[in-house]
Short mmCIF file of C-alpha atoms and ligand atoms in Angstrom, two decimals:
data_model
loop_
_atom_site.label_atom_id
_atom_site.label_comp_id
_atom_site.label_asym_id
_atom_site.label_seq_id
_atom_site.Cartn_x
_atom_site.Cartn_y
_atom_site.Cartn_z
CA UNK A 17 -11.12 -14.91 -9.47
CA UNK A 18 -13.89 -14.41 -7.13
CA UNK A 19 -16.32 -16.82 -6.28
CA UNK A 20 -19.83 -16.99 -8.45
CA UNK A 21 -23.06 -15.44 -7.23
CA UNK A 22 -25.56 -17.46 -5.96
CA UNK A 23 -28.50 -15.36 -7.21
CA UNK A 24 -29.49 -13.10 -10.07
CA UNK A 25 -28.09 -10.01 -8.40
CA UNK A 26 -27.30 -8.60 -5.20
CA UNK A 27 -26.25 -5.07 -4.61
CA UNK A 28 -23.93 -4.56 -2.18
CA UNK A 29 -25.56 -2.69 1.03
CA UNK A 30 -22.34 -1.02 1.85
CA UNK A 31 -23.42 0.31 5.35
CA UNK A 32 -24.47 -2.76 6.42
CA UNK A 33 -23.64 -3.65 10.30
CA UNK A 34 -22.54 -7.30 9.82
CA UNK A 35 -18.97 -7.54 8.23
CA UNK A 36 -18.71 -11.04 5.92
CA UNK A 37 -16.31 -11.96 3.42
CA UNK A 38 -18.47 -9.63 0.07
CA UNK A 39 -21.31 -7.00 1.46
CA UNK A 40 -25.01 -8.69 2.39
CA UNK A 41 -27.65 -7.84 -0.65
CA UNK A 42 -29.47 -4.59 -0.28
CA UNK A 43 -33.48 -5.31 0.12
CA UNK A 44 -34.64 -6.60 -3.67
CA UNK A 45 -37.30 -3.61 -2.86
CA UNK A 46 -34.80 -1.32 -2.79
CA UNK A 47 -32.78 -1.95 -6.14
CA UNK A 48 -33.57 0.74 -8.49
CA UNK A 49 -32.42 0.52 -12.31
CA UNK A 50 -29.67 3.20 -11.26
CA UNK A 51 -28.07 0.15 -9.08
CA UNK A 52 -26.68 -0.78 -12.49
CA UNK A 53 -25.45 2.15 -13.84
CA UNK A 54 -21.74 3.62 -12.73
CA UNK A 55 -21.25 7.56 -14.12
CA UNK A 56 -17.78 7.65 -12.11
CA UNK A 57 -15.54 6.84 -14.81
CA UNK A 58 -17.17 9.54 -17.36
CA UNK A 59 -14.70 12.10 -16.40
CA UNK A 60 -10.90 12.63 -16.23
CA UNK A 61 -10.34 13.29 -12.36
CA UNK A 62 -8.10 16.25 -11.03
CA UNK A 63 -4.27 14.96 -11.47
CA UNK A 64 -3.27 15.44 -8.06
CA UNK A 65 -0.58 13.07 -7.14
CA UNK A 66 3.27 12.77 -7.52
CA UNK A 67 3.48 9.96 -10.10
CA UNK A 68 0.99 12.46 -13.06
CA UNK A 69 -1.42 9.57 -12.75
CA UNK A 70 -4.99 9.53 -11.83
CA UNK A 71 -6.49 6.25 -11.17
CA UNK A 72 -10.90 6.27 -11.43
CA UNK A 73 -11.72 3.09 -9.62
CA UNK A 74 -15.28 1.62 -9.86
CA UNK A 75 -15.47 -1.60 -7.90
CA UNK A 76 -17.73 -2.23 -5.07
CA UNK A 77 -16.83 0.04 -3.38
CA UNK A 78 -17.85 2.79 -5.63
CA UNK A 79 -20.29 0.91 -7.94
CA UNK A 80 -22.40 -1.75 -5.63
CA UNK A 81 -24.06 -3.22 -8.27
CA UNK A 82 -20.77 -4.90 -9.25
CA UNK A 83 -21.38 -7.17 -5.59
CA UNK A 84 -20.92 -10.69 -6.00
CA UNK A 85 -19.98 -10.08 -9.95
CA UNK A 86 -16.68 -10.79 -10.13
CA UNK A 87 -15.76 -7.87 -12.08
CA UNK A 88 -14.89 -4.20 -11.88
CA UNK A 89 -13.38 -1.77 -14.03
CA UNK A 90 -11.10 1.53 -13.20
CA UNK A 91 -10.53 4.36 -15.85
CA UNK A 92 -6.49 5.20 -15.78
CA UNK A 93 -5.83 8.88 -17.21
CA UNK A 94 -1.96 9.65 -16.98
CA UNK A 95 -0.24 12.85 -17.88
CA UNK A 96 2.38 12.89 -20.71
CA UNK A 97 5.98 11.91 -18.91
CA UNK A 98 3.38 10.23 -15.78
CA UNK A 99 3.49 7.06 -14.58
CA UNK A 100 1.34 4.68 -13.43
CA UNK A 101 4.07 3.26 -10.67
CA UNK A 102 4.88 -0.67 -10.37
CA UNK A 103 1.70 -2.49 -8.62
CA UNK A 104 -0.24 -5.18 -8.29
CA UNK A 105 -3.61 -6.78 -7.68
CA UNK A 106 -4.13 -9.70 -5.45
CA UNK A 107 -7.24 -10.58 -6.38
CA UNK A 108 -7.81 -10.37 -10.05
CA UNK A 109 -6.13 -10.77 -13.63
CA UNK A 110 -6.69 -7.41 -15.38
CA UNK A 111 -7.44 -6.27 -19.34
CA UNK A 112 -7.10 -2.94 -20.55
CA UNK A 113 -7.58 -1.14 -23.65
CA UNK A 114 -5.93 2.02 -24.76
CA UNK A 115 -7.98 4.95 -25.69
CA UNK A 116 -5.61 7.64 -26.39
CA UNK A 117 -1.97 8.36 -26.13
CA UNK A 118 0.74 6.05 -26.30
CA UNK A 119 2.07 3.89 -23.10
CA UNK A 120 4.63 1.99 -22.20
CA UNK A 121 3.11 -1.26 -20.84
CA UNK A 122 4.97 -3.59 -18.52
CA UNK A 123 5.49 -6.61 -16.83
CA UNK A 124 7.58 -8.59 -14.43
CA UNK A 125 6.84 -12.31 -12.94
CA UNK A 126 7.42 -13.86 -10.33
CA UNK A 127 10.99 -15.03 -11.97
CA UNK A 128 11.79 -10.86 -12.56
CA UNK A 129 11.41 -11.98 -15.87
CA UNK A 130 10.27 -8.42 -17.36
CA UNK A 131 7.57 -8.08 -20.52
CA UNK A 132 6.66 -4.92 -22.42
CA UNK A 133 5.20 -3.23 -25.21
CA UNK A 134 4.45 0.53 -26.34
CA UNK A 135 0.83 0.44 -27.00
CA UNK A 136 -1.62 3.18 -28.69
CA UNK A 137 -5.41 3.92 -29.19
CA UNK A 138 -7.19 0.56 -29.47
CA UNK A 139 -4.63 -1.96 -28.67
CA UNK A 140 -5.72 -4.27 -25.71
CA UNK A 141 -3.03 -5.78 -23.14
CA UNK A 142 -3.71 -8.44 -20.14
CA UNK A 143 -1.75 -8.50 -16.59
CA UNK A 144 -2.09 -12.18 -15.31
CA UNK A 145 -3.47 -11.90 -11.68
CA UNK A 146 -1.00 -10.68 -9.07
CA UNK A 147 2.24 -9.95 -11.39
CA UNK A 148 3.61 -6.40 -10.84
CA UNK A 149 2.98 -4.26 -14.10
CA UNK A 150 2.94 -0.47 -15.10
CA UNK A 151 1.82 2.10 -17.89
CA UNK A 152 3.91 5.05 -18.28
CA UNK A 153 3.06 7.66 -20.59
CA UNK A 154 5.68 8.15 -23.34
CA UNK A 155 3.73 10.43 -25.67
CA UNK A 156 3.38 13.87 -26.04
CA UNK A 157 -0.14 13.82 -25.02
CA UNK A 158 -2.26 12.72 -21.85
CA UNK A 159 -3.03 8.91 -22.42
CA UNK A 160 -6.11 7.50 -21.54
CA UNK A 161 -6.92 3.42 -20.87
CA UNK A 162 -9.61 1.46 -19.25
CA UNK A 163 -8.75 -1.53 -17.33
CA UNK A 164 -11.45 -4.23 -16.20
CA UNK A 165 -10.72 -6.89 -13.72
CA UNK A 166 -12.24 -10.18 -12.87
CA UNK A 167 -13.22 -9.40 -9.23
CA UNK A 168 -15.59 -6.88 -8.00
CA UNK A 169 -12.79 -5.38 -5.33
CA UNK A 170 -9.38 -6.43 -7.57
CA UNK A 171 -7.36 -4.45 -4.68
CA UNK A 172 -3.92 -2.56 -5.38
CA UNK A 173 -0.60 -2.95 -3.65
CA UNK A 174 1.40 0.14 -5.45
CA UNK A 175 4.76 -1.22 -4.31
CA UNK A 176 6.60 2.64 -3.61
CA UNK A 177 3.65 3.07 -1.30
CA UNK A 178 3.62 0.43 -0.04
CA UNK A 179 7.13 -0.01 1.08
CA UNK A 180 7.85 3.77 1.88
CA UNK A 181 4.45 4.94 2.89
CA UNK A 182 2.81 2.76 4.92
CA UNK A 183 1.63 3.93 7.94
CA UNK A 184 2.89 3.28 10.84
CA UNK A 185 6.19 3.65 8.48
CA UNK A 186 7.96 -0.08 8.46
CA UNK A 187 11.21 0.92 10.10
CA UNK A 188 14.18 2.41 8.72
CA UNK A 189 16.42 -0.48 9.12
CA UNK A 190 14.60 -2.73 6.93
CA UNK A 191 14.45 -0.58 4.35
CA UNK A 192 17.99 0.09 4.35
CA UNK A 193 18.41 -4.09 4.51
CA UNK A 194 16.61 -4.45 1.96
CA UNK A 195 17.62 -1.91 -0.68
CA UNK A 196 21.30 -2.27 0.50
CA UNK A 197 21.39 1.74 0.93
CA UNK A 198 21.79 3.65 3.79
CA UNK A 199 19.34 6.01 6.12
CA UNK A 200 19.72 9.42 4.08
CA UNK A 201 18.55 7.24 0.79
CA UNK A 202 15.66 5.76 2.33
CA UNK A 203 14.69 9.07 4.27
CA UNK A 204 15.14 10.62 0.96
CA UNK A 205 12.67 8.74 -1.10
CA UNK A 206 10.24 8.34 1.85
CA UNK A 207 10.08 12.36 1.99
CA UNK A 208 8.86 12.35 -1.68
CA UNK A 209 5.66 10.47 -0.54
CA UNK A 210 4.37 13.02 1.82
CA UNK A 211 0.96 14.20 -0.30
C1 LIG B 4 -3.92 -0.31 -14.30
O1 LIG B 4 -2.92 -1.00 -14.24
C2 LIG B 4 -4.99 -0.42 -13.35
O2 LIG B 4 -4.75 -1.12 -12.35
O3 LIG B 4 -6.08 0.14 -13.56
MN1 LIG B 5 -3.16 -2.56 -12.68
#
């Protein structure tokens, strides 16, 4: 989904002063072979959040070298009964591949028409580009999948996040509007996403 580069590479200088639509090139002097390597997604991070996922992002932002690509790929560990809560990326279709463990895959359009499968070690699923999806873990093990993306920054709107912990919070009342409950519900599930 992004746009093609214009040269053979250019790694993103991420401290750069000027802010333009992708990072300016780092110096061609300055690239080093280890520009194209990425060891962040060698390792199962701490699971530290509510939903027993843990979610190993290397885009840009993390791997440079992926600047101007138009790709990126994120590691996805969840615990057994975890989830991997309904999201979405703006800017990218996504591919993933199931290492270990055994996952509930799904999908919903843009007509809340919903898709899924329970997928194990070596099956491969694909998320067309902004359609809310989710993995939950429905094995007795930790599952483990790697997802790639065709943009180098694929970005992430987890929708329980970001409708009940964004901050400044969006206020009460539309959140009761919407969801057709009252304050105690809403205050309820907003107190769950205080990390
Ligand atoms: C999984 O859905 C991911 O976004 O990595
Ligand atoms: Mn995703």
């Amino acid at each position: 989904a992004d746009p093609d580069p214009l040269q053979d590479l250019c790694v993103a200088d991420l401290s750069a002063s000027i802010s333009a639509n992708n990072f300016p090139c780092k110096p061609f002097s300055e690239v080093t072979s280890d520009d194209f390597v990425f060891d962040g997604l060698r390792k199962q991070a701490n699971f530290t959040d509510a939903f027993g996922v843990t979610v190993t992002t290397g885009n840009v932002l993390s791997f440079p070298g992926l600047n101007t690509l138009g790709i990126a790929m994120n590691r996805v560990d969840i615990q057994p009964g975890g989830i991997n809560p309904p999201h979405s990326h703006p800017r990218a279709s996504e591919i993933g591949i199931v290492i270990e463990g055994k996952i509930l895959a799904g999908i919903v359009t843009t007509k809340n028409v919903y898709y899924s499968k329970v997928l194990t070690a070596g099956q491969v699923f694909v998320i067309p580009r902004g359609l809310v999806h989710f993995q939950l873990n429905v094995g007795r093990k930790k599952a483990l999948t790697f997802t790639a993306f065709n943009s180098h920054l694929p970005g992430s709107t987890v929708l329980p996040l970001n409708l009940f912990a964004a901050a400044p919070s969006i206020p009460v009342e539309v959140l009761t509007k919407t969801f057709l409950v009252d304050e105690d519900a809403i205050n309820n599930i907003k107190s769950k996403f205080v990390f």
